Amino acid sequence: GGAGGGGGGGGEEEEEGLVPEAVESILEQLLSGLRDSDTVVRWSSAKGIGRITNRLPLELADDVVGGAVDLLAPDEQASAWHGGCLALAELARRGLLLPARLPEVLPRVVSALHYDVPRGTTSVGTHVRDAACYVCWAFARAFDAAVMAPHVAQLAQSLLVVVTFDREVNVRRAASAAFQENVGRQGSFPHGIEIVTRADYFALGSRPNAYLRVAPFLASLEEYRPMLLRHLLEVKSRHWDESVRLLAAQAAARAAPLAPEWTVEVMLPALCKRALSLDLKERTGAVHMAAEVLLALCRARHAGSGAALPPELRKAISGVVPAVEKARLYRGRGGEAMRGAVCRMLEVCAAVRMPCGPKAALRSLASLDDSIKHPTEQISLAAVAALRQLSRAYFS
């Protein structure tokens, strides 16, 4: 790195814009090192690129930036995304990422903030999201407030989604540090100081605390509410980790009543449609989230009564359980998870006294009878809770 940098300096002395071929080949090697499978190689390559680019003529330096940006492409592996983010952060930190590049770079960094590719029973992408937070932190230090002003809304919303809803504690804390740095240096982040004090290092240490305390607070701020709710609906309701899906359902229940029209017109109909999805994660997550949101919305806005909901929505909600049973989704892999979700849905429908004829009530009762006999304790307990509400609502 040092020898390459010295060569670049000599090239500039001879003639502006003339760079020794050795430096160009070193840069090519370093750019390919950003794709390496070893983290240490990627990190060292990023550092080397930052140091050499610092001594290059402007035009060539911008080419190097372009090479790093190209790594953040949909067809690249996770290691390339990680290396690209590290290189961008190093370049930004040294003032080598020019403001003209921001409109092109920022959307890719936002994609990196949400990078999560399922692999079997787990996923790849924690290191990419962490590196993307580092890029956002570097942006705060590199650019003036006037340069960042057009991008503040997008950056703030994307960072706060990671702060509250990321599965990994180190990524939540990294996003919080990046947000804090931006609030301190840019100053124009809406409600910045208020959020920094509530979403601090310790508050984000516990995932339930981030989802159930910090997220509802952020959802109470109008600027951030739509983005957070959309993320819960589109991403976290179908997350690969069941515990995250269940937490997301509870978080949605606390945030959705703050946007009642959107919840009734967009969120609940979308969740009802997904109840028959071919993807097990998507359908169980959708039924759980629909149940929790329905209960919270009726309690907050309709005095606990489901009868006040629009007729079309009532019909869609009432049709979820019969449709699931007709499609025989209790059978095969994932049938247990589906049973648990359906029990919760029946419990909530009874709790909010959804209008229900005698025939439908008897059908729900038969469904719960099957689930009570289930050998898994969790499902039989969920069925008992649902039976308690059902008998109070329709058989007393």
mmCIF file of C-alpha atoms in Angstrom:
data_model
loop_
_atom_site.group_PDB
_atom_site.id
_atom_site.type_symbol
_atom_site.label_atom_id
_atom_site.label_comp_id
_atom_site.label_asym_id
_atom_site.label_seq_id
_atom_site.Cartn_x
_atom_site.Cartn_y
_atom_site.Cartn_z
ATOM 1 C CA GLY A 1 0.000 0.000 0.000
ATOM 2 C CA GLY A 2 2.759 2.441 1.014
ATOM 3 C CA ALA A 3 4.910 1.636 -2.044
ATOM 4 C CA GLY A 4 1.881 1.969 -4.320
ATOM 5 C CA GLY A 5 0.997 5.311 -2.736
ATOM 6 C CA GLY A 6 4.564 6.577 -3.219
ATOM 7 C CA GLY A 7 4.438 5.499 -6.876
ATOM 8 C CA GLY A 8 1.202 7.473 -7.307
ATOM 9 C CA GLY A 9 2.895 10.579 -5.857
ATOM 10 C CA GLY A 10 5.835 10.189 -8.276
ATOM 11 C CA GLY A 11 3.422 9.866 -11.196
ATOM 12 C CA GLU A 12 1.792 13.158 -10.290
ATOM 13 C CA GLU A 13 5.181 14.915 -10.158
ATOM 14 C CA GLU A 14 6.087 13.746 -13.678
ATOM 15 C CA GLU A 15 2.874 14.755 -15.329
ATOM 16 C CA GLU A 16 -0.597 15.382 -13.993
ATOM 17 C CA GLY A 17 -2.868 12.394 -14.622
ATOM 18 C CA LEU A 18 0.001 9.996 -15.400
ATOM 19 C CA VAL A 19 0.032 7.024 -13.030
ATOM 20 C CA PRO A 20 2.595 4.196 -13.139
ATOM 21 C CA GLU A 21 1.232 0.916 -14.474
ATOM 22 C CA ALA A 22 2.358 -0.849 -11.291
ATOM 23 C CA VAL A 23 -0.127 1.264 -9.274
ATOM 24 C CA GLU A 24 -2.961 0.403 -11.662
ATOM 25 C CA SER A 25 -2.256 -3.325 -11.386
ATOM 26 C CA ILE A 26 -2.031 -3.023 -7.582
ATOM 27 C CA LEU A 27 -5.416 -1.290 -7.562
ATOM 28 C CA GLU A 28 -6.895 -4.042 -9.728
ATOM 29 C CA GLN A 29 -5.628 -6.644 -7.281
ATOM 30 C CA LEU A 30 -7.028 -4.721 -4.331
ATOM 31 C CA LEU A 31 -10.430 -4.303 -6.014
ATOM 32 C CA SER A 32 -10.557 -8.060 -6.652
ATOM 33 C CA GLY A 33 -9.481 -8.552 -3.002
ATOM 34 C CA LEU A 34 -12.746 -6.875 -1.960
ATOM 35 C CA ARG A 35 -14.519 -10.027 -3.239
ATOM 36 C CA ASP A 36 -12.265 -12.426 -1.303
ATOM 37 C CA SER A 37 -13.905 -15.035 0.928
ATOM 38 C CA ASP A 38 -11.669 -14.035 3.870
ATOM 39 C CA THR A 39 -12.793 -11.019 5.910
ATOM 40 C CA VAL A 40 -9.211 -9.986 6.762
ATOM 41 C CA VAL A 41 -8.318 -9.806 3.038
ATOM 42 C CA ARG A 42 -11.398 -7.688 2.251
ATOM 43 C CA TRP A 43 -10.709 -5.334 5.161
ATOM 44 C CA SER A 44 -7.011 -4.940 4.224
ATOM 45 C CA SER A 45 -7.958 -4.350 0.560
ATOM 46 C CA ALA A 46 -10.396 -1.612 1.574
ATOM 47 C CA LYS A 47 -7.732 0.095 3.699
ATOM 48 C CA GLY A 48 -5.173 -0.153 0.876
ATOM 49 C CA ILE A 49 -7.626 1.255 -1.674
ATOM 50 C CA GLY A 50 -8.321 4.216 0.641
ATOM 51 C CA ARG A 51 -4.622 5.009 1.093
ATOM 52 C CA ILE A 52 -3.635 4.680 -2.576
ATOM 53 C CA THR A 53 -6.680 6.540 -3.909
ATOM 54 C CA ASN A 54 -5.788 9.423 -1.600
ATOM 55 C CA ARG A 55 -2.718 10.054 -3.800
ATOM 56 C CA LEU A 56 -4.272 9.592 -7.224
ATOM 57 C CA PRO A 57 -5.438 12.256 -9.692
ATOM 58 C CA LEU A 58 -9.132 13.099 -9.377
ATOM 59 C CA GLU A 59 -10.300 11.281 -12.509
ATOM 60 C CA LEU A 60 -8.635 7.994 -11.626
ATOM 61 C CA ALA A 61 -9.750 8.266 -8.001
ATOM 62 C CA ASP A 62 -13.358 8.553 -9.211
ATOM 63 C CA ASP A 63 -12.863 5.399 -11.326
ATOM 64 C CA VAL A 64 -11.818 3.541 -8.171
ATOM 65 C CA VAL A 65 -14.979 4.780 -6.412
ATOM 66 C CA GLY A 66 -16.992 3.493 -9.386
ATOM 67 C CA GLY A 67 -15.313 0.087 -9.048
ATOM 68 C CA ALA A 68 -16.306 -0.120 -5.368
ATOM 69 C CA VAL A 69 -19.898 0.982 -6.117
ATOM 70 C CA ASP A 70 -20.228 -1.722 -8.806
ATOM 71 C CA LEU A 71 -19.697 -4.402 -6.155
ATOM 72 C CA LEU A 72 -23.076 -3.491 -4.589
ATOM 73 C CA ALA A 73 -25.046 -5.226 -7.339
ATOM 74 C CA PRO A 74 -27.869 -7.809 -7.023
ATOM 75 C CA ASP A 75 -25.886 -10.538 -8.803
ATOM 76 C CA GLU A 76 -22.841 -10.225 -6.493
ATOM 77 C CA GLN A 77 -22.084 -12.513 -3.533
ATOM 78 C CA ALA A 78 -22.373 -11.355 0.084
ATOM 79 C CA SER A 79 -18.565 -11.084 0.364
ATOM 80 C CA ALA A 80 -18.510 -8.581 -2.539
ATOM 81 C CA TRP A 81 -21.234 -6.484 -0.883
ATOM 82 C CA HIS A 82 -19.238 -6.497 2.347
ATOM 83 C CA GLY A 83 -15.970 -5.552 0.604
ATOM 84 C CA GLY A 84 -17.719 -2.836 -1.423
ATOM 85 C CA CYS A 85 -19.197 -1.272 1.720
ATOM 86 C CA LEU A 86 -15.855 -1.315 3.547
ATOM 87 C CA ALA A 87 -14.150 0.333 0.552
ATOM 88 C CA LEU A 88 -16.865 3.006 0.230
ATOM 89 C CA ALA A 89 -16.586 3.796 3.940
ATOM 90 C CA GLU A 90 -12.796 4.137 3.701
ATOM 91 C CA LEU A 91 -13.083 6.350 0.595
ATOM 92 C CA ALA A 92 -15.794 8.532 2.187
ATOM 93 C CA ARG A 93 -13.811 8.882 5.405
ATOM 94 C CA ARG A 94 -10.861 10.281 3.432
ATOM 95 C CA GLY A 95 -13.060 12.703 1.467
ATOM 96 C CA LEU A 96 -12.620 10.792 -1.818
ATOM 97 C CA LEU A 97 -16.294 10.072 -2.463
ATOM 98 C CA LEU A 98 -17.469 13.219 -4.224
ATOM 99 C CA PRO A 99 -20.929 14.707 -3.508
ATOM 100 C CA ALA A 100 -21.902 14.180 -7.172
ATOM 101 C CA ARG A 101 -21.741 10.411 -6.543
ATOM 102 C CA LEU A 102 -24.183 10.475 -3.595
ATOM 103 C CA PRO A 103 -27.458 10.043 -5.563
ATOM 104 C CA GLU A 104 -25.996 6.891 -7.162
ATOM 105 C CA VAL A 105 -24.315 5.486 -4.044
ATOM 106 C CA LEU A 106 -26.992 6.068 -1.409
ATOM 107 C CA PRO A 107 -29.713 3.750 -2.806
ATOM 108 C CA ARG A 108 -27.148 0.933 -2.953
ATOM 109 C CA VAL A 109 -26.041 1.587 0.627
ATOM 110 C CA VAL A 110 -29.716 1.493 1.681
ATOM 111 C CA SER A 111 -30.029 -1.914 -0.048
ATOM 112 C CA ALA A 112 -26.947 -3.054 1.875
ATOM 113 C CA LEU A 113 -28.534 -1.909 5.159
ATOM 114 C CA HIS A 114 -31.349 -4.431 4.539
ATOM 115 C CA TYR A 115 -29.207 -7.191 2.990
ATOM 116 C CA ASP A 116 -30.456 -10.546 4.332
ATOM 117 C CA VAL A 117 -30.332 -13.635 2.096
ATOM 118 C CA PRO A 118 -31.919 -16.812 3.542
ATOM 119 C CA ARG A 119 -29.730 -19.924 3.386
ATOM 120 C CA GLY A 120 -31.482 -23.055 4.613
ATOM 121 C CA THR A 121 -32.548 -22.514 8.223
ATOM 122 C CA THR A 122 -30.435 -19.366 8.650
ATOM 123 C CA SER A 123 -29.339 -16.390 6.535
ATOM 124 C CA VAL A 124 -26.283 -14.516 5.268
ATOM 125 C CA GLY A 125 -25.841 -10.767 5.530
ATOM 126 C CA THR A 126 -25.126 -9.672 9.110
ATOM 127 C CA HIS A 127 -21.598 -8.524 8.179
ATOM 128 C CA VAL A 128 -22.938 -6.643 5.117
ATOM 129 C CA ARG A 129 -25.492 -4.717 7.191
ATOM 130 C CA ASP A 130 -22.828 -3.921 9.783
ATOM 131 C CA ALA A 131 -20.476 -2.573 7.062
ATOM 132 C CA ALA A 132 -23.349 -0.525 5.559
ATOM 133 C CA CYS A 133 -23.792 1.143 8.969
ATOM 134 C CA TYR A 134 -20.079 1.997 8.865
ATOM 135 C CA VAL A 135 -20.626 3.673 5.448
ATOM 136 C CA CYS A 136 -23.479 5.782 6.912
ATOM 137 C CA TRP A 137 -21.245 6.744 9.839
ATOM 138 C CA ALA A 138 -18.484 7.749 7.385
ATOM 139 C CA PHE A 139 -20.969 9.836 5.345
ATOM 140 C CA ALA A 140 -21.804 11.841 8.458
ATOM 141 C CA ARG A 141 -18.153 12.769 8.906
ATOM 142 C CA ALA A 142 -17.380 13.335 5.211
ATOM 143 C CA PHE A 143 -20.146 15.589 3.922
ATOM 144 C CA ASP A 144 -21.456 19.021 4.855
ATOM 145 C CA ALA A 145 -25.047 19.320 6.029
ATOM 146 C CA ALA A 146 -25.979 21.179 2.806
ATOM 147 C CA VAL A 147 -24.702 18.262 0.670
ATOM 148 C CA MET A 148 -26.543 15.639 2.729
ATOM 149 C CA ALA A 149 -29.793 17.625 3.089
ATOM 150 C CA PRO A 150 -31.595 16.081 0.040
ATOM 151 C CA HIS A 151 -30.781 12.569 1.285
ATOM 152 C CA VAL A 152 -31.522 12.988 4.998
ATOM 153 C CA ALA A 153 -35.083 11.588 4.926
ATOM 154 C CA GLN A 154 -34.097 8.393 3.087
ATOM 155 C CA LEU A 155 -31.019 7.802 5.234
ATOM 156 C CA ALA A 156 -32.766 8.488 8.553
ATOM 157 C CA GLN A 157 -35.706 6.178 7.766
ATOM 158 C CA SER A 158 -33.487 3.343 6.536
ATOM 159 C CA LEU A 159 -31.174 3.566 9.549
ATOM 160 C CA LEU A 160 -34.068 3.562 12.018
ATOM 161 C CA VAL A 161 -35.563 0.426 10.472
ATOM 162 C CA VAL A 162 -32.223 -1.297 11.191
ATOM 163 C CA VAL A 163 -31.942 0.301 14.665
ATOM 164 C CA THR A 164 -35.269 -1.169 15.763
ATOM 165 C CA PHE A 165 -35.878 -4.297 13.697
ATOM 166 C CA ASP A 166 -32.525 -5.917 12.897
ATOM 167 C CA ARG A 167 -32.209 -9.427 14.296
ATOM 168 C CA GLU A 168 -28.588 -8.976 15.463
ATOM 169 C CA VAL A 169 -27.689 -6.802 18.446
ATOM 170 C CA ASN A 170 -24.331 -5.654 16.990
ATOM 171 C CA VAL A 171 -26.071 -4.377 13.822
ATOM 172 C CA ARG A 172 -28.772 -2.554 15.821
ATOM 173 C CA ARG A 173 -26.056 -0.852 17.855
ATOM 174 C CA ALA A 174 -23.953 -0.050 14.766
ATOM 175 C CA ALA A 175 -26.985 1.572 13.102
ATOM 176 C CA SER A 176 -27.659 3.530 16.299
ATOM 177 C CA ALA A 177 -24.051 4.805 16.326
ATOM 178 C CA ALA A 178 -24.346 5.847 12.656
ATOM 179 C CA PHE A 179 -27.656 7.605 13.336
ATOM 180 C CA GLN A 180 -26.165 9.380 16.366
ATOM 181 C CA GLU A 181 -23.160 10.543 14.318
ATOM 182 C CA ASN A 182 -25.481 11.901 11.613
ATOM 183 C CA VAL A 183 -27.677 13.711 14.150
ATOM 184 C CA GLY A 184 -24.593 15.288 15.738
ATOM 185 C CA ARG A 185 -22.915 16.373 12.507
ATOM 186 C CA GLN A 186 -25.793 16.935 10.067
ATOM 187 C CA GLY A 187 -28.278 18.345 12.565
ATOM 188 C CA SER A 188 -31.254 18.123 10.217
ATOM 189 C CA PHE A 189 -32.488 14.628 11.109
ATOM 190 C CA PRO A 190 -36.145 14.980 12.251
ATOM 191 C CA HIS A 191 -36.525 14.444 16.039
ATOM 192 C CA GLY A 192 -32.834 13.472 16.107
ATOM 193 C CA ILE A 193 -31.935 14.245 19.746
ATOM 194 C CA GLU A 194 -35.201 12.751 21.017
ATOM 195 C CA ILE A 195 -34.542 9.485 19.164
ATOM 196 C CA VAL A 196 -30.867 9.266 20.171
ATOM 197 C CA THR A 197 -31.817 9.469 23.859
ATOM 198 C CA ARG A 198 -34.513 6.764 23.544
ATOM 199 C CA ALA A 199 -32.731 4.387 21.121
ATOM 200 C CA ASP A 200 -29.381 4.248 22.904
ATOM 201 C CA TYR A 201 -26.767 1.490 23.214
ATOM 202 C CA PHE A 202 -28.484 -0.180 26.202
ATOM 203 C CA ALA A 203 -32.100 0.124 25.006
ATOM 204 C CA LEU A 204 -31.171 -1.785 21.839
ATOM 205 C CA GLY A 205 -29.317 -4.543 23.685
ATOM 206 C CA SER A 206 -32.536 -6.548 24.040
ATOM 207 C CA ARG A 207 -34.432 -7.480 20.887
ATOM 208 C CA PRO A 208 -37.882 -7.482 22.584
ATOM 209 C CA ASN A 209 -37.117 -4.037 24.016
ATOM 210 C CA ALA A 210 -36.147 -2.721 20.556
ATOM 211 C CA TYR A 211 -39.318 -4.137 18.979
ATOM 212 C CA LEU A 212 -41.855 -3.439 21.731
ATOM 213 C CA ARG A 213 -40.616 -0.180 23.307
ATOM 214 C CA VAL A 214 -38.323 1.658 20.888
ATOM 215 C CA ALA A 215 -40.300 0.825 17.699
ATOM 216 C CA PRO A 216 -43.710 2.060 19.005
ATOM 217 C CA PHE A 217 -42.028 5.300 20.136
ATOM 218 C CA LEU A 218 -40.582 5.827 16.629
ATOM 219 C CA ALA A 219 -43.928 4.918 15.046
ATOM 220 C CA SER A 220 -45.518 7.725 17.066
ATOM 221 C CA LEU A 221 -43.412 10.176 14.995
ATOM 222 C CA GLU A 222 -45.170 10.839 11.686
ATOM 223 C CA GLU A 223 -42.000 11.037 9.574
ATOM 224 C CA TYR A 224 -40.999 7.452 10.404
ATOM 225 C CA ARG A 225 -44.328 5.654 10.873
ATOM 226 C CA PRO A 226 -45.047 4.639 7.223
ATOM 227 C CA MET A 227 -41.559 3.209 6.662
ATOM 228 C CA LEU A 228 -41.596 1.168 9.903
ATOM 229 C CA LEU A 229 -45.082 -0.254 9.276
ATOM 230 C CA ARG A 230 -44.268 -1.093 5.653
ATOM 231 C CA HIS A 231 -41.103 -2.887 6.750
ATOM 232 C CA LEU A 232 -43.031 -4.982 9.295
ATOM 233 C CA LEU A 233 -45.630 -5.901 6.675
ATOM 234 C CA GLU A 234 -43.315 -6.599 3.734
ATOM 235 C CA VAL A 235 -40.168 -7.961 5.384
ATOM 236 C CA LYS A 236 -40.465 -9.001 9.015
ATOM 237 C CA SER A 237 -43.861 -10.737 8.725
ATOM 238 C CA ARG A 238 -42.134 -13.334 6.491
ATOM 239 C CA HIS A 239 -38.734 -13.427 8.236
ATOM 240 C CA TRP A 240 -36.933 -16.805 8.327
ATOM 241 C CA ASP A 241 -36.663 -16.775 12.163
ATOM 242 C CA GLU A 242 -39.961 -17.648 13.887
ATOM 243 C CA SER A 243 -39.142 -15.654 17.043
ATOM 244 C CA VAL A 244 -38.629 -12.519 14.884
ATOM 245 C CA ARG A 245 -41.975 -13.089 13.112
ATOM 246 C CA LEU A 246 -43.793 -13.343 16.458
ATOM 247 C CA LEU A 247 -42.054 -10.226 17.795
ATOM 248 C CA ALA A 248 -42.890 -8.388 14.557
ATOM 249 C CA ALA A 249 -46.573 -9.287 15.026
ATOM 250 C CA GLN A 250 -46.519 -7.755 18.514
ATOM 251 C CA ALA A 251 -44.634 -4.673 17.292
ATOM 252 C CA ALA A 252 -47.183 -4.217 14.487
ATOM 253 C CA ALA A 253 -49.981 -4.469 17.046
ATOM 254 C CA ARG A 254 -48.471 -1.546 18.976
ATOM 255 C CA ALA A 255 -47.784 0.613 15.912
ATOM 256 C CA ALA A 256 -50.683 -0.130 13.525
ATOM 257 C CA PRO A 257 -53.466 1.595 15.545
ATOM 258 C CA LEU A 258 -51.536 4.869 14.993
ATOM 259 C CA ALA A 259 -52.379 4.556 11.264
ATOM 260 C CA PRO A 260 -55.917 3.096 11.340
ATOM 261 C CA GLU A 261 -56.905 3.908 7.736
ATOM 262 C CA TRP A 262 -53.760 2.348 6.265
ATOM 263 C CA THR A 263 -54.140 -0.692 8.525
ATOM 264 C CA VAL A 264 -57.741 -1.294 7.431
ATOM 265 C CA GLU A 265 -57.219 -0.547 3.736
ATOM 266 C CA VAL A 266 -53.751 -2.025 3.113
ATOM 267 C CA MET A 267 -52.229 -4.045 5.957
ATOM 268 C CA LEU A 268 -55.020 -6.390 7.064
ATOM 269 C CA PRO A 269 -56.266 -7.239 3.519
ATOM 270 C CA ALA A 270 -52.661 -8.007 2.449
ATOM 271 C CA LEU A 271 -52.108 -10.279 5.476
ATOM 272 C CA CYS A 272 -55.386 -12.139 4.870
ATOM 273 C CA LYS A 273 -54.357 -12.843 1.256
ATOM 274 C CA ARG A 274 -50.989 -14.204 2.381
ATOM 275 C CA ALA A 275 -52.574 -16.724 4.766
ATOM 276 C CA LEU A 276 -52.670 -19.252 1.878
ATOM 277 C CA SER A 277 -49.133 -18.548 0.604
ATOM 278 C CA LEU A 278 -47.069 -21.545 -0.532
ATOM 279 C CA ASP A 279 -44.239 -20.302 1.714
ATOM 280 C CA LEU A 280 -44.734 -21.589 5.260
ATOM 281 C CA LYS A 281 -42.884 -18.632 6.833
ATOM 282 C CA GLU A 282 -45.061 -16.166 4.964
ATOM 283 C CA ARG A 283 -48.402 -17.763 5.825
ATOM 284 C CA THR A 284 -47.735 -18.359 9.547
ATOM 285 C CA GLY A 285 -46.275 -14.852 9.909
ATOM 286 C CA ALA A 286 -49.274 -13.342 8.109
ATOM 287 C CA VAL A 287 -51.882 -15.112 10.281
ATOM 288 C CA HIS A 288 -50.060 -14.199 13.519
ATOM 289 C CA MET A 289 -49.635 -10.562 12.504
ATOM 290 C CA ALA A 290 -53.243 -10.255 11.254
ATOM 291 C CA ALA A 291 -54.515 -11.611 14.595
ATOM 292 C CA GLU A 292 -52.399 -9.277 16.763
ATOM 293 C CA VAL A 293 -53.119 -6.184 14.633
ATOM 294 C CA LEU A 294 -56.861 -6.935 14.537
ATOM 295 C CA LEU A 295 -57.024 -7.191 18.329
ATOM 296 C CA ALA A 296 -55.011 -4.003 18.906
ATOM 297 C CA LEU A 297 -56.953 -2.014 16.288
ATOM 298 C CA CYS A 298 -60.367 -3.001 17.644
ATOM 299 C CA ARG A 299 -59.350 -2.187 21.220
ATOM 300 C CA ALA A 300 -57.780 1.161 20.301
ATOM 301 C CA ARG A 301 -60.356 2.408 17.786
ATOM 302 C CA HIS A 302 -63.608 0.462 18.077
ATOM 303 C CA ALA A 303 -64.041 -0.155 21.812
ATOM 304 C CA GLY A 304 -62.967 -3.763 21.344
ATOM 305 C CA SER A 305 -65.645 -4.602 18.797
ATOM 306 C CA GLY A 306 -64.899 -6.163 15.422
ATOM 307 C CA ALA A 307 -68.424 -5.394 14.199
ATOM 308 C CA ALA A 308 -67.370 -1.775 13.492
ATOM 309 C CA LEU A 309 -64.879 -2.834 10.799
ATOM 310 C CA PRO A 310 -65.794 -2.459 7.091
ATOM 311 C CA PRO A 311 -67.887 -5.425 5.822
ATOM 312 C CA GLU A 312 -65.320 -6.456 3.166
ATOM 313 C CA LEU A 313 -62.544 -6.664 5.755
ATOM 314 C CA ARG A 314 -64.769 -8.620 8.163
ATOM 315 C CA LYS A 315 -65.494 -11.099 5.395
ATOM 316 C CA ALA A 316 -61.789 -11.489 4.542
ATOM 317 C CA ILE A 317 -60.822 -12.048 8.202
ATOM 318 C CA SER A 318 -63.654 -14.510 8.855
ATOM 319 C CA GLY A 319 -62.634 -16.450 5.732
ATOM 320 C CA VAL A 320 -58.999 -16.994 6.770
ATOM 321 C CA VAL A 321 -59.475 -20.057 9.005
ATOM 322 C CA PRO A 322 -61.959 -21.912 6.731
ATOM 323 C CA ALA A 323 -59.654 -21.256 3.740
ATOM 324 C CA VAL A 324 -56.602 -22.579 5.631
ATOM 325 C CA GLU A 325 -58.512 -25.747 6.607
ATOM 326 C CA LYS A 326 -59.876 -26.226 3.102
ATOM 327 C CA ALA A 327 -56.320 -26.029 1.710
ATOM 328 C CA ARG A 328 -55.306 -28.679 4.322
ATOM 329 C CA LEU A 329 -52.393 -26.573 5.554
ATOM 330 C CA TYR A 330 -52.250 -28.459 8.882
ATOM 331 C CA ARG A 331 -50.686 -31.423 7.093
ATOM 332 C CA GLY A 332 -47.055 -31.969 6.276
ATOM 333 C CA ARG A 333 -44.070 -29.883 7.296
ATOM 334 C CA GLY A 334 -45.021 -26.775 9.231
ATOM 335 C CA GLY A 335 -48.527 -27.965 10.014
ATOM 336 C CA GLU A 336 -47.930 -27.447 13.743
ATOM 337 C CA ALA A 337 -46.885 -23.811 13.295
ATOM 338 C CA MET A 338 -50.002 -23.231 11.195
ATOM 339 C CA ARG A 339 -52.251 -24.781 13.859
ATOM 340 C CA GLY A 340 -50.801 -22.464 16.514
ATOM 341 C CA ALA A 341 -51.376 -19.399 14.305
ATOM 342 C CA VAL A 342 -54.966 -20.437 13.526
ATOM 343 C CA CYS A 343 -55.758 -20.961 17.228
ATOM 344 C CA ARG A 344 -54.556 -17.430 17.946
ATOM 345 C CA MET A 345 -56.672 -16.087 15.068
ATOM 346 C CA LEU A 346 -59.819 -17.832 16.376
ATOM 347 C CA GLU A 347 -59.091 -16.525 19.888
ATOM 348 C CA VAL A 348 -58.795 -12.927 18.627
ATOM 349 C CA CYS A 349 -61.903 -13.134 16.398
ATOM 350 C CA ALA A 350 -63.885 -14.287 19.425
ATOM 351 C CA ALA A 351 -62.289 -11.683 21.714
ATOM 352 C CA VAL A 352 -63.394 -8.824 19.431
ATOM 353 C CA ARG A 353 -66.820 -10.457 18.920
ATOM 354 C CA MET A 354 -66.549 -10.692 15.134
ATOM 355 C CA PRO A 355 -70.098 -11.289 13.775
ATOM 356 C CA CYS A 356 -70.423 -15.060 13.392
ATOM 357 C CA GLY A 357 -73.390 -17.322 12.597
ATOM 358 C CA PRO A 358 -74.142 -20.554 14.527
ATOM 359 C CA LYS A 359 -72.773 -22.699 11.680
ATOM 360 C CA ALA A 360 -69.429 -20.851 11.592
ATOM 361 C CA ALA A 361 -69.161 -20.949 15.398
ATOM 362 C CA LEU A 362 -69.646 -24.738 15.403
ATOM 363 C CA ARG A 363 -67.035 -25.107 12.660
ATOM 364 C CA SER A 364 -64.540 -23.096 14.783
ATOM 365 C CA LEU A 365 -65.376 -25.290 17.775
ATOM 366 C CA ALA A 366 -64.668 -28.467 15.773
ATOM 367 C CA SER A 367 -61.350 -27.006 14.607
ATOM 368 C CA LEU A 368 -60.320 -26.246 18.208
ATOM 369 C CA ASP A 369 -61.361 -29.742 19.373
ATOM 370 C CA ASP A 370 -58.791 -31.182 16.946
ATOM 371 C CA SER A 371 -56.081 -28.818 18.167
ATOM 372 C CA ILE A 372 -56.742 -29.463 21.884
ATOM 373 C CA LYS A 373 -55.863 -33.149 21.318
ATOM 374 C CA HIS A 374 -52.570 -32.223 19.660
ATOM 375 C CA PRO A 375 -49.499 -33.783 21.346
ATOM 376 C CA THR A 376 -47.558 -30.470 21.293
ATOM 377 C CA GLU A 377 -48.286 -28.644 24.550
ATOM 378 C CA GLN A 378 -47.937 -25.177 23.008
ATOM 379 C CA ILE A 379 -50.712 -25.897 20.490
ATOM 380 C CA SER A 380 -53.096 -27.473 22.990
ATOM 381 C CA LEU A 381 -52.630 -24.459 25.328
ATOM 382 C CA ALA A 382 -53.305 -22.056 22.432
ATOM 383 C CA ALA A 383 -56.447 -24.057 21.601
ATOM 384 C CA VAL A 384 -57.631 -23.891 25.235
ATOM 385 C CA ALA A 385 -57.173 -20.089 25.284
ATOM 386 C CA ALA A 386 -59.131 -19.835 22.017
ATOM 387 C CA LEU A 387 -61.887 -22.135 23.331
ATOM 388 C CA ARG A 388 -62.282 -19.933 26.421
ATOM 389 C CA GLN A 389 -62.891 -16.838 24.260
ATOM 390 C CA LEU A 390 -65.063 -18.712 21.756
ATOM 391 C CA SER A 391 -67.404 -20.098 24.413
ATOM 392 C CA ARG A 392 -67.757 -16.653 26.032
ATOM 393 C CA ALA A 393 -68.466 -14.922 22.742
ATOM 394 C CA TYR A 394 -70.774 -17.335 20.921
ATOM 395 C CA PHE A 395 -71.968 -20.051 23.337
ATOM 396 C CA SER A 396 -72.911 -18.213 26.532
#
